[in-house]
Tab-separated table of C-alpha atoms in Angstrom:
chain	number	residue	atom	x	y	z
N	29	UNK	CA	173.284	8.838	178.467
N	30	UNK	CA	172.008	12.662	179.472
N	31	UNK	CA	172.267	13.563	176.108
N	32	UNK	CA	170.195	10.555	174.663
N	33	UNK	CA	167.646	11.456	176.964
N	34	UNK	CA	167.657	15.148	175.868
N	35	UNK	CA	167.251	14.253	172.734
N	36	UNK	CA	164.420	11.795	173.358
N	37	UNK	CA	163.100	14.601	175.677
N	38	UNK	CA	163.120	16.881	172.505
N	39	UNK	CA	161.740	14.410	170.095
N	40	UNK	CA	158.904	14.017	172.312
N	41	UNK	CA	158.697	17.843	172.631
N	42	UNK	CA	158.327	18.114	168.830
N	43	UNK	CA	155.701	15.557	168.593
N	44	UNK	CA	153.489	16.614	171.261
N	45	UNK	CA	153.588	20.662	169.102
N	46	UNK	CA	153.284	18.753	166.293
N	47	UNK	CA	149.848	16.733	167.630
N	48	UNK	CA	148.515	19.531	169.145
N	49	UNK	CA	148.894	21.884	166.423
N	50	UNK	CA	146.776	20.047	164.375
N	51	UNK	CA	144.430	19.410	166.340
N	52	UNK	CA	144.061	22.915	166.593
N	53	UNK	CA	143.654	23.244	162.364
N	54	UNK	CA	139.936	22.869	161.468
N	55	UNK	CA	139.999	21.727	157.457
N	56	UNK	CA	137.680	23.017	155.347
N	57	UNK	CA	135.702	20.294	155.022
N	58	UNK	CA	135.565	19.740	158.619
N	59	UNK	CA	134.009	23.475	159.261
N	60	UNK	CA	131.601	22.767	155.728
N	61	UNK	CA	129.779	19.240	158.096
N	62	UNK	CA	129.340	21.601	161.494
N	63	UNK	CA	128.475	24.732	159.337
N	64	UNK	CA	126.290	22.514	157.755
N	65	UNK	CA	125.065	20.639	160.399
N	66	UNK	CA	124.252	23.579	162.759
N	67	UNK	CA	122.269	26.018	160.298
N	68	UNK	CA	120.353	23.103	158.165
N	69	UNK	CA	119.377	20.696	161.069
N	70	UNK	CA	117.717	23.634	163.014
N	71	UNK	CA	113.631	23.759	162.481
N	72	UNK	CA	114.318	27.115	160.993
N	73	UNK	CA	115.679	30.952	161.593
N	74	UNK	CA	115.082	34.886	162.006
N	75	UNK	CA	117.699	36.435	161.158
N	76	UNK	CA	118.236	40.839	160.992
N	77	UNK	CA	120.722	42.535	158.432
N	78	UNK	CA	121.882	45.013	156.838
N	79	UNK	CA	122.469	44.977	153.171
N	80	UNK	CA	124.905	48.261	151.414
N	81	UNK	CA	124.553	48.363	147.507
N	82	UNK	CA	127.141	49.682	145.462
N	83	UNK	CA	125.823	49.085	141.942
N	84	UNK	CA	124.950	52.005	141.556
N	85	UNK	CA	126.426	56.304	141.458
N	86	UNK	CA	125.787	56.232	144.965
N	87	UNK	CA	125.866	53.405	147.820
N	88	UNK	CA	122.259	52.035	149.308
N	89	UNK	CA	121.760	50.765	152.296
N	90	UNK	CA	118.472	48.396	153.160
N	91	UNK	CA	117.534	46.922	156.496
N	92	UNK	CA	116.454	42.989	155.995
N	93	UNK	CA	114.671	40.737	158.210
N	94	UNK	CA	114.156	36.940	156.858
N	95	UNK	CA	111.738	34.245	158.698
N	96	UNK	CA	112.368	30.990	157.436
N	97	UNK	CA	110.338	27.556	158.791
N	98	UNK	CA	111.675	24.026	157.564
N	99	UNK	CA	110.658	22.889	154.652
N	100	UNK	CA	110.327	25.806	152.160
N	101	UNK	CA	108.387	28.956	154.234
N	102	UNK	CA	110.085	31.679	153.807
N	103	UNK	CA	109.204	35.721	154.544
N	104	UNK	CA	112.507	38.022	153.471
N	105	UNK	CA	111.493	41.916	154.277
N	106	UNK	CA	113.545	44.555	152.753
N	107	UNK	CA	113.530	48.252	153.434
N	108	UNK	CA	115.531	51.191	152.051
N	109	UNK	CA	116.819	53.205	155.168
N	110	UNK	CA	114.915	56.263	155.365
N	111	UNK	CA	112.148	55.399	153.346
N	112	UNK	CA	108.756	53.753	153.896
N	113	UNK	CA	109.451	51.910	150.340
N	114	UNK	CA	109.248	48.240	150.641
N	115	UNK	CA	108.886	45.064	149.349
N	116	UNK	CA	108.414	41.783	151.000
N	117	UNK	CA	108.941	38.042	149.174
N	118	UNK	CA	106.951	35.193	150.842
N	119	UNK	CA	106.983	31.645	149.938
N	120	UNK	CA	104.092	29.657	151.525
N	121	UNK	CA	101.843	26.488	150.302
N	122	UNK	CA	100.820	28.670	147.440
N	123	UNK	CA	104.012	29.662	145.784
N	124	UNK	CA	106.451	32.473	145.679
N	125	UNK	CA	104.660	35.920	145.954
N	126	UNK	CA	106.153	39.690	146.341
N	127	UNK	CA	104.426	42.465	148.340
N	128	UNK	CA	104.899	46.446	147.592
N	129	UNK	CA	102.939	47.396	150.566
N	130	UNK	CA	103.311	51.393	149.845
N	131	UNK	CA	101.497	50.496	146.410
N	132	UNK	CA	99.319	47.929	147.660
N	133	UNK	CA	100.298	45.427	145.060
N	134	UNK	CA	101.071	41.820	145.648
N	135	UNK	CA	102.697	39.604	142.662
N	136	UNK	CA	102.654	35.774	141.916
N	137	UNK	CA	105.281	34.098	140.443
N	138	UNK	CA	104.690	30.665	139.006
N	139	UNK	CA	108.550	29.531	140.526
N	140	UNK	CA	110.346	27.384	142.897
N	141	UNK	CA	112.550	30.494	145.121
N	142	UNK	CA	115.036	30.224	146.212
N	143	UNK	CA	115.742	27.085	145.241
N	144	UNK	CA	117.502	27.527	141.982
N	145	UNK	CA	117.892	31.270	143.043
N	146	UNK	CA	120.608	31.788	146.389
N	147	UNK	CA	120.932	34.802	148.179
N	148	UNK	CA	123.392	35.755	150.596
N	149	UNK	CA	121.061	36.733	153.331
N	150	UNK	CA	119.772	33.233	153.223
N	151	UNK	CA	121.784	31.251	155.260
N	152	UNK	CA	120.663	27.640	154.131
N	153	UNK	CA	121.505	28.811	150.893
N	154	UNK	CA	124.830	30.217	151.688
N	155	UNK	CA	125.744	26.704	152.967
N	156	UNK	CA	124.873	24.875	149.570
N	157	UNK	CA	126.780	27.453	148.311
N	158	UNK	CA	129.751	26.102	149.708
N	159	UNK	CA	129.374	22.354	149.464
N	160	UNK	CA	128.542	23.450	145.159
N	161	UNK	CA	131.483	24.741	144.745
N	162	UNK	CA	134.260	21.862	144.189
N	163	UNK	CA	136.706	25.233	144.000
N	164	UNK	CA	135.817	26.946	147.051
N	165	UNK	CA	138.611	27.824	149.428
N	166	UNK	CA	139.219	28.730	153.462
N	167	UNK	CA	140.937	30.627	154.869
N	168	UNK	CA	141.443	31.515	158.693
N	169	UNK	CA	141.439	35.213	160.188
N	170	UNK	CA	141.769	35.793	163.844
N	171	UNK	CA	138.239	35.121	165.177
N	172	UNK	CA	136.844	34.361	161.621
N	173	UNK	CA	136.202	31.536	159.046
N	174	UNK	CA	136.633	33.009	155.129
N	175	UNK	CA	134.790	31.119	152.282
N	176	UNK	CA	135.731	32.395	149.031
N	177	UNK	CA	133.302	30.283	146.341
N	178	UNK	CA	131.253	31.217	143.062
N	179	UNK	CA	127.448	32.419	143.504
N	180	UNK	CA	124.627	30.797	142.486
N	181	UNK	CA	121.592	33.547	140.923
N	182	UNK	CA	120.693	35.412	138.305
N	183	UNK	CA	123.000	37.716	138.421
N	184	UNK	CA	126.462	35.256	139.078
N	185	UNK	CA	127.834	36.376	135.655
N	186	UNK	CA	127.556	40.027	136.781
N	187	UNK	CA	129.073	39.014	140.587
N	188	UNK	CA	130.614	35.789	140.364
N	189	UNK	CA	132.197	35.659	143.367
N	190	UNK	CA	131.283	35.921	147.282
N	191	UNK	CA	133.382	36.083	150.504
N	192	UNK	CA	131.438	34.244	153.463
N	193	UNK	CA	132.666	35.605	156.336
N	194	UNK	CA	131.822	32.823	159.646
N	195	UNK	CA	132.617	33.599	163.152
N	196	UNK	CA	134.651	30.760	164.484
N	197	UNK	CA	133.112	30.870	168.202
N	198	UNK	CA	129.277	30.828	167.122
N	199	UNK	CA	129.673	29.603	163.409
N	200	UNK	CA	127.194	31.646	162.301
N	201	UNK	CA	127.597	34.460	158.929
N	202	UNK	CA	129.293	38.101	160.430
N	203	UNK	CA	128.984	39.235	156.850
N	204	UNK	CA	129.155	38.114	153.570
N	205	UNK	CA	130.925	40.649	150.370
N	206	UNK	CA	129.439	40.160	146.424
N	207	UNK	CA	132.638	40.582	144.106
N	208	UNK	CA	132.234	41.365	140.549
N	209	UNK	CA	134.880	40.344	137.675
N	210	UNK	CA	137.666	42.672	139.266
N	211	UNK	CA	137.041	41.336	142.552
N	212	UNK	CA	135.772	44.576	144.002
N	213	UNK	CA	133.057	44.341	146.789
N	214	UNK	CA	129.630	45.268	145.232
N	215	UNK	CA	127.121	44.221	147.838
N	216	UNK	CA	127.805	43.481	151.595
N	217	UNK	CA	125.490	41.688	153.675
N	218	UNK	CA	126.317	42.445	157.628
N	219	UNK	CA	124.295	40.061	159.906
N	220	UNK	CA	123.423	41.851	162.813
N	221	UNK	CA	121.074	38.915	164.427
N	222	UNK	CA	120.864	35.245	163.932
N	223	UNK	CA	118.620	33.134	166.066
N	224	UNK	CA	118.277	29.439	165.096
N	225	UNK	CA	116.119	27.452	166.259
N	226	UNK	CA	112.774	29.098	165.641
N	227	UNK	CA	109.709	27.525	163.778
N	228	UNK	CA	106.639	29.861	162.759
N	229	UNK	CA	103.281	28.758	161.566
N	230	UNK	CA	102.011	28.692	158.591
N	231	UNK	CA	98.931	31.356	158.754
N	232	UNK	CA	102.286	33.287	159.984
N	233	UNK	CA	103.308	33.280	156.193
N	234	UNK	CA	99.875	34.747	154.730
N	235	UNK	CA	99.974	36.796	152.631
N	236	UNK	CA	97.257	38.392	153.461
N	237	UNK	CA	98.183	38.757	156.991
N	238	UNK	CA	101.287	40.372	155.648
N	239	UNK	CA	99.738	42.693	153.898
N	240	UNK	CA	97.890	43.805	156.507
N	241	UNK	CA	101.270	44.235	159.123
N	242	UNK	CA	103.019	46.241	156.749
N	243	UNK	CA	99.394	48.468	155.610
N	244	UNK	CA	99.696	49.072	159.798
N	245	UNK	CA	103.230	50.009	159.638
N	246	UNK	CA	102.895	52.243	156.625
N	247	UNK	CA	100.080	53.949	157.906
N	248	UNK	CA	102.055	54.615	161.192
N	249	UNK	CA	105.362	55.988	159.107
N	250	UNK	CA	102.530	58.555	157.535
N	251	UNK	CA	101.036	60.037	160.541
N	252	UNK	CA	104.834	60.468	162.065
N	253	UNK	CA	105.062	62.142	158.388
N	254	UNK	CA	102.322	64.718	158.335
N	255	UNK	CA	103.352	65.559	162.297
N	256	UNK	CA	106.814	66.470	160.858
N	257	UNK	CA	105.487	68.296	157.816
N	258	UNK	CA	102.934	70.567	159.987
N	259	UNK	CA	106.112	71.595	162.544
N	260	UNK	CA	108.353	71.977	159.577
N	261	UNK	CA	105.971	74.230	157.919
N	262	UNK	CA	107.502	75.354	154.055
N	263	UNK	CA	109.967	73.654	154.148
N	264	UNK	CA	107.693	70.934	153.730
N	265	UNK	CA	105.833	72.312	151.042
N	266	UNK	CA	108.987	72.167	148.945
N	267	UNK	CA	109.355	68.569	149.231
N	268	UNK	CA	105.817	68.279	148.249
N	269	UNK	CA	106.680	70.287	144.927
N	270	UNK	CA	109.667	67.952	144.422
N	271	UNK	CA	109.271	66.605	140.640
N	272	UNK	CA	109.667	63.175	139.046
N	273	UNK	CA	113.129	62.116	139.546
N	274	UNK	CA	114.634	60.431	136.433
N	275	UNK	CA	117.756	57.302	136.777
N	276	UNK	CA	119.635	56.388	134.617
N	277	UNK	CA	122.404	53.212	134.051
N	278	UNK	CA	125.803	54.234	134.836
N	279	UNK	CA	127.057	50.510	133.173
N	280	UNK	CA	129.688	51.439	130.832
N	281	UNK	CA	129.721	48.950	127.723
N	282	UNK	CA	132.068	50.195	124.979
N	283	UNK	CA	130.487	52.271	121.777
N	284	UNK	CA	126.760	51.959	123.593
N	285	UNK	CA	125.492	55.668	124.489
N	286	UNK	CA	122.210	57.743	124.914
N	287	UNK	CA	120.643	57.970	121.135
N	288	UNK	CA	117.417	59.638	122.503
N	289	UNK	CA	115.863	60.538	125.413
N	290	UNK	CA	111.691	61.483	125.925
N	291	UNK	CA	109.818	62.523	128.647
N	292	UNK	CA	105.543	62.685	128.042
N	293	UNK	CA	102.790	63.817	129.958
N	294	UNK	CA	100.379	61.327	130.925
N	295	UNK	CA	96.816	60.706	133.443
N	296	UNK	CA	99.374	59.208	136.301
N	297	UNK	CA	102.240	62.037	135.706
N	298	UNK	CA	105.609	62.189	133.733
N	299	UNK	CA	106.437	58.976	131.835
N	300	UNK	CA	110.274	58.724	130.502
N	301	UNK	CA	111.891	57.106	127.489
N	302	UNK	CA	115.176	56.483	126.966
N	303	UNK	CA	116.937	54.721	123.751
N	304	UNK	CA	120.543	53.100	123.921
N	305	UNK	CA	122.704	51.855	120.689
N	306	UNK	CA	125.206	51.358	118.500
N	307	UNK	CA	127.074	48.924	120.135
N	308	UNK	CA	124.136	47.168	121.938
N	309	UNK	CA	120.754	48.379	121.307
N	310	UNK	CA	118.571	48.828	124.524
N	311	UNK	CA	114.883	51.015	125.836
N	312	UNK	CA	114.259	51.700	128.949
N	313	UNK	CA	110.914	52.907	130.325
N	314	UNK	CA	110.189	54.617	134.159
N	315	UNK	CA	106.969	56.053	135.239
N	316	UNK	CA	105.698	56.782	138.787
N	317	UNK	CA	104.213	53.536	140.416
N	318	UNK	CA	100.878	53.977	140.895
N	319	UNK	CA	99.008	51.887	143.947
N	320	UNK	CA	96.645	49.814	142.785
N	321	UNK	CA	92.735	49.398	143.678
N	322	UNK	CA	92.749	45.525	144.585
N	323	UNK	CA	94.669	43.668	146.435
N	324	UNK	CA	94.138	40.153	145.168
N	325	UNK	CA	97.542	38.604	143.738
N	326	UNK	CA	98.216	39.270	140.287
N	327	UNK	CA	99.976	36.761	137.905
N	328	UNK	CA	103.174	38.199	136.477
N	329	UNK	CA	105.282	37.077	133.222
N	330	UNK	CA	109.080	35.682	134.135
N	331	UNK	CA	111.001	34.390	136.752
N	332	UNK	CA	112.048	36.665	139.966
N	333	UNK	CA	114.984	38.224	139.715
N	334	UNK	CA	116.742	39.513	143.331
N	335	UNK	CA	118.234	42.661	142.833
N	336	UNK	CA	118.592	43.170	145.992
N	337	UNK	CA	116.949	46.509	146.277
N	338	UNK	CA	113.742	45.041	144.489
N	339	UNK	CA	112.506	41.932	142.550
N	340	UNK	CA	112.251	42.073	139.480
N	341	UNK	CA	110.455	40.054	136.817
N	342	UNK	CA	112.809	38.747	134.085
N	343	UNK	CA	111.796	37.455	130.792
N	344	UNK	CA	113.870	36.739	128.102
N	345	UNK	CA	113.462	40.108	125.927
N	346	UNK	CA	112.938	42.610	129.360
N	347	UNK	CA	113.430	43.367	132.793
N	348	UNK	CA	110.327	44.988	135.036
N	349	UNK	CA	111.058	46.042	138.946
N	350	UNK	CA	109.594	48.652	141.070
N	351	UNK	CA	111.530	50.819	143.663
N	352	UNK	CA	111.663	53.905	145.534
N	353	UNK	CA	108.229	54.818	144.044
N	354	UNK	CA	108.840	54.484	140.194
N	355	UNK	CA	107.906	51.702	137.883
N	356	UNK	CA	110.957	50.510	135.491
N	357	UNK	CA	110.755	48.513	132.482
N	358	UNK	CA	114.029	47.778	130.133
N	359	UNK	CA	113.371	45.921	127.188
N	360	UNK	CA	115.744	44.619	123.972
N	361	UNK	CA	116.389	41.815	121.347
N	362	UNK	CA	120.074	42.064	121.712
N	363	UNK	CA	120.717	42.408	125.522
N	364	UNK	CA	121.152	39.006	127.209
N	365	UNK	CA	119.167	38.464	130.356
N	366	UNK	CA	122.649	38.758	132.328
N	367	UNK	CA	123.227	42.201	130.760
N	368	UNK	CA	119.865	43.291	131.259
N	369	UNK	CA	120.082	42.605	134.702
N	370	UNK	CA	123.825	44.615	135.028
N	371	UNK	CA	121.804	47.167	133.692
N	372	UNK	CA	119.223	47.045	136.192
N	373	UNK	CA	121.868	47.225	138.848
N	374	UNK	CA	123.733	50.354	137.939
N	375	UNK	CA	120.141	52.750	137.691
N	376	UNK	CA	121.348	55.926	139.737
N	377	UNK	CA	119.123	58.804	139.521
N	378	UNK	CA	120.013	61.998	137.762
N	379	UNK	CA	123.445	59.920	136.992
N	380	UNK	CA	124.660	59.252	133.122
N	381	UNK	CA	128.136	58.334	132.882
């Protein structure tokens, strides 16, 4: 009789583990409807990050801050650490635009970003992201939820794949890793600040008011400038005399090189042109970026392309982006629009592999 009722006793035990263990396992489709529910249902979100490129020679870091109001506002402000160069993206009740305040230009695209467009610092988009993919998968760190699933821009031939890194406590993104084809991390996105929750209005997402915040800011990062460059006396006179600085793509394609390579004088400075072939036949174009007179929005050919460090405008024979102060253009009939972007990616300066 004791011995039945040990082994009843255990039975129960086991059951009871058994029960209680799984209600401890979330499933992945279980974290997808609170994921889900808790970052679409909000009014909208602010959000802070930090966003390391390495496309390139040599790693680049940005600082990001999004705004985002329900329906389809959206301001995404991205910064290269240790540089005043900027550019800003806004989508208001007059479409999709993108400010370079240092050059006092402002861009409109005739498109519907981000819709057809994700990015990983958008986290609305990083949730359709997952519900897409039919193949996604989760897995379960200590403290963390993993999403491994495909990505969804203009460059997901180049990076396929994303990691979507979700704290378990808060369910919000820690940090999110871009692979490309040999699964090797190409562009993290650390969130250092999420706040849901938050609703801005709509003058909020002028663009002339933006404009004007980031004119403030610039003018601000100048003064702080000049102090520095009177109390460092020649040694900032040599950064003055710095020349133009020249990039070039460090993508390696088999039998393509560098058939010829031009730099002219022109009114604005230096202008550079490079010519790639044999194996796929390329041009690629970089000038300084000069600020323009006006600051009414001007209508630009092709879709936006995120590159993460810029935006670029993409047609289907070129590629045009502006960053750290110099104006690219890459142009060819044989390049795709995926491999023109790859080779937008990998521009290092002073870098030919």
């Amino acid at each position: 009789m004791n011995n039945l009722r040990s082994r009843i006793l255990i039975l129960l035990l086991v059951v009871v583990v058994v029960v209680l263990g799984a209600c401890g396992t979330q499933s992945k489709e279980d974290v997808m409807k609170k994921l889900s529910g808790k970052w679409n249902d909000s009014k909208g979100y602010e959000l802070q990050a930090t966003m390391e490129i390495k496309t390139g020679a040599k790693p680049r870091v940005y600082d990001v801050e999004v705004w985002h109001t329900k329906p389809d506002f959206y301001r995404v402000d991205v910064t290269q650490e240790g540089s005043k160069d900027a550019q800003m993206i806004v989508r208001n009740e007059d479409g999709v635009f993108v400010v370079a305040p240092s050059l006092g230009k402002t861009y409109k695209f005739q498109s519907d970003w981000p819709e057809q467009n994700s990015q990983a610092y958008l986290i609305g988009a990083l949730s359709e992201d997952i519900k897409s993919d039919k193949e996604a998968t989760m897995t379960e760190e200590d403290k963390t939820y993993v999403f491994t699933t495909a990505t969804r821009n203009n460059h997901k031939k180049v990076l396929p794949t994303q990691e979507i890194h979700i704290d378990k406590k808060t369910l919000l993104p820690k940090h999110v890793s871009i692979l490309d084809e040999h699964k090797e991390e190409q562009i993290r996105i650390t969130f250092t600040k999420v706040t849901l929750g938050t609703e801005r209005k709509a003058a909020d997402y002028a663009v002339e008011v933006n404009q004007e915040e980031k004119a403030e800011e610039n003018s601000s990062e100048e003064e702080s400038e000049e102090t520095e460059k009177e109390s460092d006396g020649d040694e900032a006179e040599e950064k003055d005399q710095t020349g133009f600085t020249i990039y070039y793509p460090t993508v390696e394609w088999e039998g393509v090189t560098l058939l010829e390579e031009e730099t002219v004088k022109t009114e604005n400075g230096p202008r550079s042109f490079m010519t790639f072939g044999d194996g796929k036949s390329y041009t690629i174009v970089q000038e300084k970026a000069m600020p323009s007179e006006s600051t009414v929005p001007v209508s630009i050919e092709g879709d936006p392309v995120d590159l993460g460090f810029a935006i670029a405008a993409l047609t289907d024979k070129s590629i045009r982006w502006e960053s750290d102060g110099i104006s690219f253009f890459i142009a060819s009939e044989m390049l795709t629009q995926d491999e023109m972007i790859e080779v937008a990616l990998s521009m290092s300066p002073n870098e030919l592999k």
